[in-house]
Amino acid sequence: MDPLLLSLLAALVSIFVGLYFYKRVNDHDPGTPRMVEIAGAISEGARAFLKRQYMTLAIFVVVVGIILTFFIDVNMAIAYVIGAVCSGLAGLLGMDVAIKANVRTANASRKGINQAFKVAFYGGAVMGLAVVGLALLGITVLYWIYKDVNIVLGFSFGASSIALFAKAGGGIYTKTADIGADLVGKVEMNIPEDDPRNPAVIADNVGDNVGDVAGMGADIFDSYVASIIAAMILGVEIMEIKGALFPLLLAAAGILASVIGMYFVKIRKKEHPGAALNRGTFSTCIVFAILAYLVSIFLGVDINIYLATIAGLVAGVVIGITTDYFTSIDRPLVKNIAESAKTGAAINILSGFSFGLISVAPPVIGICIAMVIAWNLAGIYGISIAAIGMLSITGMIVSSDAYGPIVDNAKGIAEQSHLGEKIIAIADQLDAAGNTAKAVTKGFAIGAAALTVLALFAAYAEITEISSIDLMNPYVITGAFIGAMMPPLLCALLILGVGKNAFKMVEEIRRQFKEIPGLMKGKAKPDYARCVDIATKGALKELILPSILSLVVPVATGFLLGKYALGGFLAGSILTGIIFALLMANAGGAWDNAKKYIEEGNFGGKGSEAHKAAVVGDTVGDPFKDTAGPSINTLITVMSLSASVFAPLILKYMLIR
Amino acid sequence: MDPLLLSLLAALVSIFVGLYFYKRVNDHDPGTPRMVEIAGAISEGARAFLKRQYMTLAIFVVVVGIILTFFIDVNMAIAYVIGAVCSGLAGLLGMDVAIKANVRTANASRKGINQAFKVAFYGGAVMGLAVVGLALLGITVLYWIYKDVNIVLGFSFGASSIALFAKAGGGIYTKTADIGADLVGKVEMNIPEDDPRNPAVIADNVGDNVGDVAGMGADIFDSYVASIIAAMILGVEIMEIKGALFPLLLAAAGILASVIGMYFVKIRKKEHPGAALNRGTFSTCIVFAILAYLVSIFLGVDINIYLATIAGLVAGVVIGITTDYFTSIDRPLVKNIAESAKTGAAINILSGFSFGLISVAPPVIGICIAMVIAWNLAGIYGISIAAIGMLSITGMIVSSDAYGPIVDNAKGIAEQSHLGEKIIAIADQLDAAGNTAKAVTKGFAIGAAALTVLALFAAYAEITEISSIDLMNPYVITGAFIGAMMPPLLCALLILGVGKNAFKMVEEIRRQFKEIPGLMKGKAKPDYARCVDIATKGALKELILPSILSLVVPVATGFLLGKYALGGFLAGSILTGIIFALLMANAGGAWDNAKKYIEEGNFGGKGSEAHKAAVVGDTVGDPFKDTAGPSINTLITVMSLSASVFAPLILKYMLIR
């Protein structure tokens, strides 16, 4: 039996199970007319954004496709376009079901927490299965046709470009709306979150879907594909075709493990919903470890290579758990940050920022240990396989992750449709579980991205026939400096983008409250569409510069300073990329939870001076954790891929040899 | 004539001119009894801190000295102790004259701005001349005796250890007092800065002296020495003794240029005092360029090596100018940050942070260009010579820099002794000039530190006989990750230290306002000593962990992961070190000036919501720019030196070869 058939089969299973879940979600009742109306507004706003975004992307994809056709290879261009389309499709599908699942989860809450949890989780699972299914399908088919991993690289590059736009654009959108809504609604007008009188409330809900669902899906799609392809490139060098098949079958094993793991995601008697999600993740890990062993026996792969897979998997879990320590509301650090809010906003920010910096250490050490173990087991191929080990369970990870924004939105819809205290309490419980799961999955995502880019770095060296990237060479150091500057630069551009748009949003919300009579009393409806429009236009405008920089700077470095400098560039970008990604994610998460901790009644509770200070911290953290942080993963992947894809051209024309 | 005699002569000239300036400052009248009393309190607090700090340091120096004696070489240990003593002496002397100059500047303001400016600048110049004089004296004498650059390395290591303690400890002290005084005084009690009723006002003034004068002096002493010694180590490899003499004579030329440059620092008719300072810096540069040329002819050094010196010098100036763009109150970015304060503290912080991140790019590119040019001119020796080119004018740079805290304190003393509006206005003008000069000198300091550590990095490779540090080696990458984490980790520990102590300080100030009757009305005196004591104890306690980590982690990395990993470690620490140093310095400076811009009456002026938001940004920026940022320079130097000094031991016992 052709092993590729197995991989194809797994991809199709994933897609079909996903479609089945989609149907199950869709079969639920969307609820009252008011709920249908709100869901309609969210859906409309999200589609409008995605349509405009995809149109911009289409131009971009066509331009890059033409460049690839003329300068590299037409087949590479085809693979590129397919990669972009698959990634976009996964995002679209995931967002579509999320919008359906939001309102249905809210409605199902009326029947109890178990019902609601199921709808939300199945909604998330559609996204998870779509991501892994479409990714594996695309890679398998392209490899089957071309039998050339370098062409499949184009698929990964396509997925990455889309991911960067989706993540950065969605990230700017969601935080523009969120910060704008909060600054005027909560702080100035003293109305609660998700209040229908707030003109930005729909934009805020749309943001959760385009940023946290579609953006996140594209982001992980990107890492997932890149890790498989990096391993294939390195694998064929040492074991020929078997080296390419092993990553594919590991991915297939991961898909089956995820589907089995999803079976375990059920709330047992009086159990906290978060426990159900975590049980799913851990079952998936165990099943994957067994299936991966069978795969390595089936292909006759060295046991050491199998162990490298497990090293990656274990490191992922460890990273997830340590992340939890720094951001969980039940841990001392978050309480410490909350306490520091008593001295004012500045100290709150300083302590959250500092703990964010410290939180970088454990996962980085975890990544290094996994890398060194994997390398000792199986050389550089081992590192790439460890990355797959981490990412193999992506199906399950994305499902838990997408669950978060779905329940978050469900809560919003419940509040806007006045479903009552009890229902909102259920939605709250579901939401809290989403946050717990998120910490674990976020650790996975960053760890996996780190190992993936390390593997891509090795793949770049393989492609450019570099045997050593020497830090004693000043061009390499220069490259490393430029590369190291890219993640902070991207962070800055994205955060400024959010700030600029939030400023406009605030002005618009203030204007509506001033000019629409009766709005505050709930007698008139706000102009939701205007706010959606500001967020959409702003996000698209602000993502262009960072996206272009991320494609142009590495290639320009290669042309001007040579292939070794470009190697240094990639290494530099990985170092600071991982540090900034972790800092942004964890500091943001910690501020958010510190605020929640105060809202639970500690240090003066809601409305106290400490609370006001914590709100400032939370607002600073918003673009940290939801815009800049997650975009860095994609940035470093897209830069690595860009270097590898344009390597033939760089080798030909580089100025310094 | 022995060239070493020239170098010795220049060192002695520097010390004698310094002593002459000291006498001139001391000859001025310290003013009214009230002024003498305040100056006495500041002096007492500063001495108490320094005494305790130096006692802690003495223990540390003895322990390290014993370790060096037993494991490395007794002569190295002697050089180490002498380095520590010289660095400490320069700090002590500088601080001593600063405290004298503070009050005399305040008093001289009564005779007009020119008189006051002279006292303040001569006060700063004592520090500048003490730093370069003692440094060059120590190196020259040790080299004369031992004729072995590796032993002189011990001198640099000694200076560095002291610098880290002085900078980190002083930085924590000064911001503990500053933030504590501001949070209660300005924000809660609504009394102006430097108000004598504030119990922390003396601690705040002491902080300026121990942090900005003594700490800064030790910091630049450290870079200055390290750059000379790195060049000597690399120089003897390629040109034998001439390679060691050239850096020494360049330093001597720099000292003479600085003394000549100081002659030009006089306020011409109606001129802004900042212009006088800048004229001094630029004259020093020109004179140095000429003298350096004569030195290279005298020694018969290749013209390309001379040109590398100039590349460094020019890069320093360019970096200074671009730094100014990001932090100057007259530039659009600071106004932009101030405007964003209208939307609240969070957006103000986000935009300052983002511009801080972007500000990293120009100087880093400047450093890279200087490095590549210097390397193409004269190989790795060229890079070390470029570092000397930048640092040669240290005498002048430190003088301008130390001028800043002197006039700042003078202003404080003028306010506390009620010298009246007109005098305070003069002090204000002098203070503003200090800030302008600071931007230029800060750029120099960071740029020079960057080139210095790059040269030290090369010196480490030279000492350990490494010919290539390959990024394809997972141990090198692991080392790079660990090294890259060190600067953010240090930042975090120092900032948390400030936060923790500021918290205690706030409690104490609140307590005094509550428990001392009549304090608010000015009828009772606050307990200044308690506040001084809190700052002192806290600073010493909090600097221990970061200081030890910076010595232990590089050495441990070498033992556990081998010499290549340690090379990667140093490279990683340089990359993130420079990025974080620039981010912290520039974001902090920009927030500070954004606040000042609002206080000038823009966007609502003092007391407006925007102003309150800007105060939060300024407070966040305080430990960024005055504690963590400047400590990073020292951190990366001390780590590089620690690696080189312990290299023989590491080579013997490292686990991975």
PDB file of C-alpha atoms in Angstrom, chain A residues 179 183 339-340 342-343 345-347 349-351 353-355 357-358 360-362 364-365 367-368 371-372 375-376 380 383 454 457-458 461 466-478 480-482 484-485 488-489 491-493 495-496 499 502-503 506 510 567-568 571-572 574-576 578-580 583-584 615-616 619-621 623-624, chain B residues 179 183 339-340 342-343 345-347 349-351 353-355 357-358 360-362 364-365 367-368 371-372 375-376 380 383 454 457-458 461 466-478 480-482 484-485 488-489 491-493 495-496 499 502-503 506 510 567-568 571-572 574-576 578-580 583-584 615-616 619-621 623-624:
ATOM      1  CA  ILE A 179     -10.051  48.991  22.863  1.00  0.00           C
ATOM      2  CA  LEU A 183     -12.333  53.080  26.379  1.00  0.00           C
ATOM      3  CA  GLU A 339      -1.664  43.919  44.029  1.00  0.00           C
ATOM      4  CA  SER A 340       0.815  46.275  42.398  1.00  0.00           C
ATOM      5  CA  LYS A 342      -2.863  49.436  44.230  1.00  0.00           C
ATOM      6  CA  THR A 343       0.132  51.761  43.702  1.00  0.00           C
ATOM      7  CA  ALA A 345      -1.206  52.019  36.671  1.00  0.00           C
ATOM      8  CA  ALA A 346       2.521  52.548  36.183  1.00  0.00           C
ATOM      9  CA  ILE A 347       3.658  49.973  38.732  1.00  0.00           C
ATOM     10  CA  ILE A 349       2.438  47.881  33.967  1.00  0.00           C
ATOM     11  CA  LEU A 350       6.013  47.611  35.137  1.00  0.00           C
ATOM     12  CA  SER A 351       5.408  44.438  37.091  1.00  0.00           C
ATOM     13  CA  PHE A 353       6.032  43.683  31.800  1.00  0.00           C
ATOM     14  CA  SER A 354       8.776  42.323  34.053  1.00  0.00           C
ATOM     15  CA  PHE A 355       7.051  39.032  34.722  1.00  0.00           C
ATOM     16  CA  LEU A 357      10.153  39.119  30.420  1.00  0.00           C
ATOM     17  CA  ILE A 358      10.891  36.452  33.003  1.00  0.00           C
ATOM     18  CA  VAL A 360      10.413  33.901  28.431  1.00  0.00           C
ATOM     19  CA  ALA A 361      13.005  31.801  30.231  1.00  0.00           C
ATOM     20  CA  PRO A 362      11.234  28.484  30.966  1.00  0.00           C
ATOM     21  CA  VAL A 364      13.060  28.947  25.804  1.00  0.00           C
ATOM     22  CA  ILE A 365      14.981  26.530  27.988  1.00  0.00           C
ATOM     23  CA  ILE A 367      12.827  24.519  23.443  1.00  0.00           C
ATOM     24  CA  CYS A 368      16.614  24.346  23.777  1.00  0.00           C
ATOM     25  CA  MET A 371      16.379  20.796  20.341  1.00  0.00           C
ATOM     26  CA  VAL A 372      19.569  19.414  21.851  1.00  0.00           C
ATOM     27  CA  TRP A 375      19.713  16.733  17.548  1.00  0.00           C
ATOM     28  CA  ASN A 376      21.631  14.165  19.549  1.00  0.00           C
ATOM     29  CA  ILE A 380      19.053  18.286  12.249  1.00  0.00           C
ATOM     30  CA  ILE A 383      14.885  18.889  15.243  1.00  0.00           C
ATOM     31  CA  LEU A 454      14.744  26.258  13.565  1.00  0.00           C
ATOM     32  CA  PHE A 457      16.596  27.598   9.191  1.00  0.00           C
ATOM     33  CA  ALA A 458      18.289  24.241   8.641  1.00  0.00           C
ATOM     34  CA  ALA A 461      21.100  26.057   4.823  1.00  0.00           C
ATOM     35  CA  ILE A 466      25.729  26.416   3.422  1.00  0.00           C
ATOM     36  CA  SER A 467      27.676  24.201   5.775  1.00  0.00           C
ATOM     37  CA  SER A 468      28.456  26.820   8.398  1.00  0.00           C
ATOM     38  CA  ILE A 469      27.050  30.218   9.397  1.00  0.00           C
ATOM     39  CA  ASP A 470      29.912  31.776  11.252  1.00  0.00           C
ATOM     40  CA  LEU A 471      29.252  34.445  13.866  1.00  0.00           C
ATOM     41  CA  MET A 472      32.841  35.627  13.469  1.00  0.00           C
ATOM     42  CA  ASN A 473      31.905  36.926  10.023  1.00  0.00           C
ATOM     43  CA  PRO A 474      30.783  40.567  10.276  1.00  0.00           C
ATOM     44  CA  TYR A 475      28.205  40.075   7.508  1.00  0.00           C
ATOM     45  CA  VAL A 476      26.612  37.292   9.506  1.00  0.00           C
ATOM     46  CA  ILE A 477      26.550  39.531  12.584  1.00  0.00           C
ATOM     47  CA  THR A 478      25.095  42.357  10.518  1.00  0.00           C
ATOM     48  CA  ALA A 480      21.741  38.792  12.675  1.00  0.00           C
ATOM     49  CA  PHE A 481      21.270  42.379  13.859  1.00  0.00           C
ATOM     50  CA  ILE A 482      18.880  43.186  11.032  1.00  0.00           C
ATOM     51  CA  ALA A 484      16.832  40.542  15.312  1.00  0.00           C
ATOM     52  CA  MET A 485      15.296  43.961  14.707  1.00  0.00           C
ATOM     53  CA  PRO A 488      10.364  44.313  17.460  1.00  0.00           C
ATOM     54  CA  LEU A 489       9.817  46.467  14.389  1.00  0.00           C
ATOM     55  CA  CYS A 491       5.414  44.663  16.905  1.00  0.00           C
ATOM     56  CA  ALA A 492       5.826  48.410  16.841  1.00  0.00           C
ATOM     57  CA  LEU A 493       4.076  48.863  13.498  1.00  0.00           C
ATOM     58  CA  ILE A 495       0.746  48.267  17.909  1.00  0.00           C
ATOM     59  CA  LEU A 496       0.900  51.738  16.387  1.00  0.00           C
ATOM     60  CA  GLY A 499      -3.375  52.770  18.540  1.00  0.00           C
ATOM     61  CA  ALA A 502      -8.470  52.871  18.239  1.00  0.00           C
ATOM     62  CA  PHE A 503      -8.066  56.647  18.349  1.00  0.00           C
ATOM     63  CA  VAL A 506     -12.953  56.368  20.088  1.00  0.00           C
ATOM     64  CA  ARG A 510     -17.982  59.565  21.278  1.00  0.00           C
ATOM     65  CA  GLY A 567      21.476  32.878   7.475  1.00  0.00           C
ATOM     66  CA  GLY A 568      22.477  35.218  10.282  1.00  0.00           C
ATOM     67  CA  ALA A 571      18.902  33.199  13.296  1.00  0.00           C
ATOM     68  CA  GLY A 572      18.620  36.724  14.662  1.00  0.00           C
ATOM     69  CA  ILE A 574      14.310  33.585  15.586  1.00  0.00           C
ATOM     70  CA  LEU A 575      16.071  34.710  18.767  1.00  0.00           C
ATOM     71  CA  THR A 576      14.219  37.956  19.248  1.00  0.00           C
ATOM     72  CA  ILE A 578      10.576  33.954  20.222  1.00  0.00           C
ATOM     73  CA  ILE A 579      11.475  36.315  23.054  1.00  0.00           C
ATOM     74  CA  PHE A 580       9.061  39.002  21.908  1.00  0.00           C
ATOM     75  CA  LEU A 583       6.808  38.431  26.258  1.00  0.00           C
ATOM     76  CA  MET A 584       3.816  39.876  24.413  1.00  0.00           C
ATOM     77  CA  VAL A 615      -7.743  48.325  33.230  1.00  0.00           C
ATOM     78  CA  VAL A 616      -4.862  50.411  31.890  1.00  0.00           C
ATOM     79  CA  THR A 619      -5.542  47.750  27.559  1.00  0.00           C
ATOM     80  CA  VAL A 620      -1.779  47.880  27.067  1.00  0.00           C
ATOM     81  CA  GLY A 621      -1.806  44.097  27.020  1.00  0.00           C
ATOM     82  CA  PRO A 623      -2.487  44.525  21.321  1.00  0.00           C
ATOM     83  CA  PHE A 624       0.469  42.782  22.974  1.00  0.00           C
TER      84      PHE A 624
ATOM     85  CA  ILE B 179       8.896  57.199  41.809  1.00  0.00           C
ATOM     86  CA  LEU B 183       3.545  59.015  43.343  1.00  0.00           C
ATOM     87  CA  GLU B 339      -1.188  63.588  21.753  1.00  0.00           C
ATOM     88  CA  SER B 340      -1.972  59.919  22.258  1.00  0.00           C
ATOM     89  CA  LYS B 342      -5.472  62.316  25.185  1.00  0.00           C
ATOM     90  CA  THR B 343      -6.951  58.814  24.726  1.00  0.00           C
ATOM     91  CA  ALA B 345      -2.559  56.207  29.718  1.00  0.00           C
ATOM     92  CA  ALA B 346      -2.717  52.913  27.839  1.00  0.00           C
ATOM     93  CA  ILE B 347      -2.434  54.395  24.362  1.00  0.00           C
ATOM     94  CA  ILE B 349       2.262  53.783  26.814  1.00  0.00           C
ATOM     95  CA  LEU B 350       1.638  51.772  23.688  1.00  0.00           C
ATOM     96  CA  SER B 351       2.800  54.519  21.364  1.00  0.00           C
ATOM     97  CA  PHE B 353       6.790  51.690  23.583  1.00  0.00           C
ATOM     98  CA  SER B 354       6.311  51.289  19.840  1.00  0.00           C
ATOM     99  CA  PHE B 355       8.422  54.305  18.921  1.00  0.00           C
ATOM    100  CA  LEU B 357      11.073  49.741  19.399  1.00  0.00           C
ATOM    101  CA  ILE B 358      11.413  51.579  16.096  1.00  0.00           C
ATOM    102  CA  VAL B 360      16.323  50.692  17.723  1.00  0.00           C
ATOM    103  CA  ALA B 361      16.697  50.481  13.957  1.00  0.00           C
ATOM    104  CA  PRO B 362      18.777  53.570  13.031  1.00  0.00           C
ATOM    105  CA  VAL B 364      21.739  49.392  15.009  1.00  0.00           C
ATOM    106  CA  ILE B 365      22.129  50.011  11.302  1.00  0.00           C
ATOM    107  CA  ILE B 367      26.648  50.183  14.271  1.00  0.00           C
ATOM    108  CA  CYS B 368      26.478  47.550  11.536  1.00  0.00           C
ATOM    109  CA  MET B 371      31.414  47.443  11.851  1.00  0.00           C
ATOM    110  CA  VAL B 372      31.436  46.356   8.224  1.00  0.00           C
ATOM    111  CA  TRP B 375      36.256  45.190   9.214  1.00  0.00           C
ATOM    112  CA  ASN B 376      36.860  45.787   5.542  1.00  0.00           C
ATOM    113  CA  ILE B 380      38.535  42.368  13.456  1.00  0.00           C
ATOM    114  CA  ILE B 383      36.229  46.803  14.758  1.00  0.00           C
ATOM    115  CA  LEU B 454      31.723  43.030  19.518  1.00  0.00           C
ATOM    116  CA  PHE B 457      33.488  38.876  21.475  1.00  0.00           C
ATOM    117  CA  ALA B 458      36.374  38.668  19.009  1.00  0.00           C
ATOM    118  CA  ALA B 461      37.414  33.877  20.266  1.00  0.00           C
ATOM    119  CA  ILE B 466      37.966  29.502  18.219  1.00  0.00           C
ATOM    120  CA  SER B 467      38.084  30.138  14.506  1.00  0.00           C
ATOM    121  CA  SER B 468      34.363  29.794  13.822  1.00  0.00           C
ATOM    122  CA  ILE B 469      31.168  29.965  15.881  1.00  0.00           C
ATOM    123  CA  ASP B 470      28.717  28.092  13.748  1.00  0.00           C
ATOM    124  CA  LEU B 471      24.999  28.820  14.041  1.00  0.00           C
ATOM    125  CA  MET B 472      24.280  25.402  12.530  1.00  0.00           C
ATOM    126  CA  ASN B 473      25.555  23.831  15.750  1.00  0.00           C
ATOM    127  CA  PRO B 474      22.642  23.322  18.175  1.00  0.00           C
ATOM    128  CA  TYR B 475      24.867  24.066  21.154  1.00  0.00           C
ATOM    129  CA  VAL B 476      25.723  27.444  19.659  1.00  0.00           C
ATOM    130  CA  ILE B 477      22.028  28.131  19.099  1.00  0.00           C
ATOM    131  CA  THR B 478      21.252  27.031  22.639  1.00  0.00           C
ATOM    132  CA  ALA B 480      22.622  32.130  21.805  1.00  0.00           C
ATOM    133  CA  PHE B 481      19.140  31.618  23.232  1.00  0.00           C
ATOM    134  CA  ILE B 482      20.406  31.665  26.803  1.00  0.00           C
ATOM    135  CA  ALA B 484      19.674  36.472  24.376  1.00  0.00           C
ATOM    136  CA  MET B 485      17.513  35.930  27.425  1.00  0.00           C
ATOM    137  CA  PRO B 488      15.561  40.911  29.248  1.00  0.00           C
ATOM    138  CA  LEU B 489      15.925  38.889  32.429  1.00  0.00           C
ATOM    139  CA  CYS B 491      15.742  44.250  32.962  1.00  0.00           C
ATOM    140  CA  ALA B 492      12.936  42.354  34.610  1.00  0.00           C
ATOM    141  CA  LEU B 493      14.792  41.814  37.875  1.00  0.00           C
ATOM    142  CA  ILE B 495      12.449  46.815  37.250  1.00  0.00           C
ATOM    143  CA  LEU B 496      10.802  44.502  39.746  1.00  0.00           C
ATOM    144  CA  GLY B 499       8.691  48.394  41.826  1.00  0.00           C
ATOM    145  CA  ALA B 502       8.908  52.075  45.381  1.00  0.00           C
ATOM    146  CA  PHE B 503       5.970  50.271  46.950  1.00  0.00           C
ATOM    147  CA  VAL B 506       5.140  54.971  48.991  1.00  0.00           C
ATOM    148  CA  ARG B 510       2.050  58.083  53.198  1.00  0.00           C
ATOM    149  CA  GLY B 567      30.509  32.137  21.940  1.00  0.00           C
ATOM    150  CA  GLY B 568      26.886  31.843  20.868  1.00  0.00           C
ATOM    151  CA  ALA B 571      26.536  36.898  20.460  1.00  0.00           C
ATOM    152  CA  GLY B 572      22.966  36.348  21.638  1.00  0.00           C
ATOM    153  CA  ILE B 574      24.846  41.376  22.347  1.00  0.00           C
ATOM    154  CA  LEU B 575      21.890  41.179  19.958  1.00  0.00           C
ATOM    155  CA  THR B 576      19.150  41.500  22.518  1.00  0.00           C
ATOM    156  CA  ILE B 578      21.631  46.397  22.319  1.00  0.00           C
ATOM    157  CA  ILE B 579      17.983  46.181  21.316  1.00  0.00           C
ATOM    158  CA  PHE B 580      16.736  46.338  24.889  1.00  0.00           C
ATOM    159  CA  LEU B 583      14.381  50.469  23.594  1.00  0.00           C
ATOM    160  CA  MET B 584      14.542  51.215  27.306  1.00  0.00           C
ATOM    161  CA  VAL B 615       2.617  60.958  34.078  1.00  0.00           C
ATOM    162  CA  VAL B 616       1.842  57.233  34.005  1.00  0.00           C
ATOM    163  CA  THR B 619       6.699  56.673  35.572  1.00  0.00           C
ATOM    164  CA  VAL B 620       6.833  53.505  33.472  1.00  0.00           C
ATOM    165  CA  GLY B 621       9.729  55.057  31.614  1.00  0.00           C
ATOM    166  CA  PRO B 623      13.146  52.519  35.501  1.00  0.00           C
ATOM    167  CA  PHE B 624      13.325  51.834  31.755  1.00  0.00           C
TER     168      PHE B 624
END
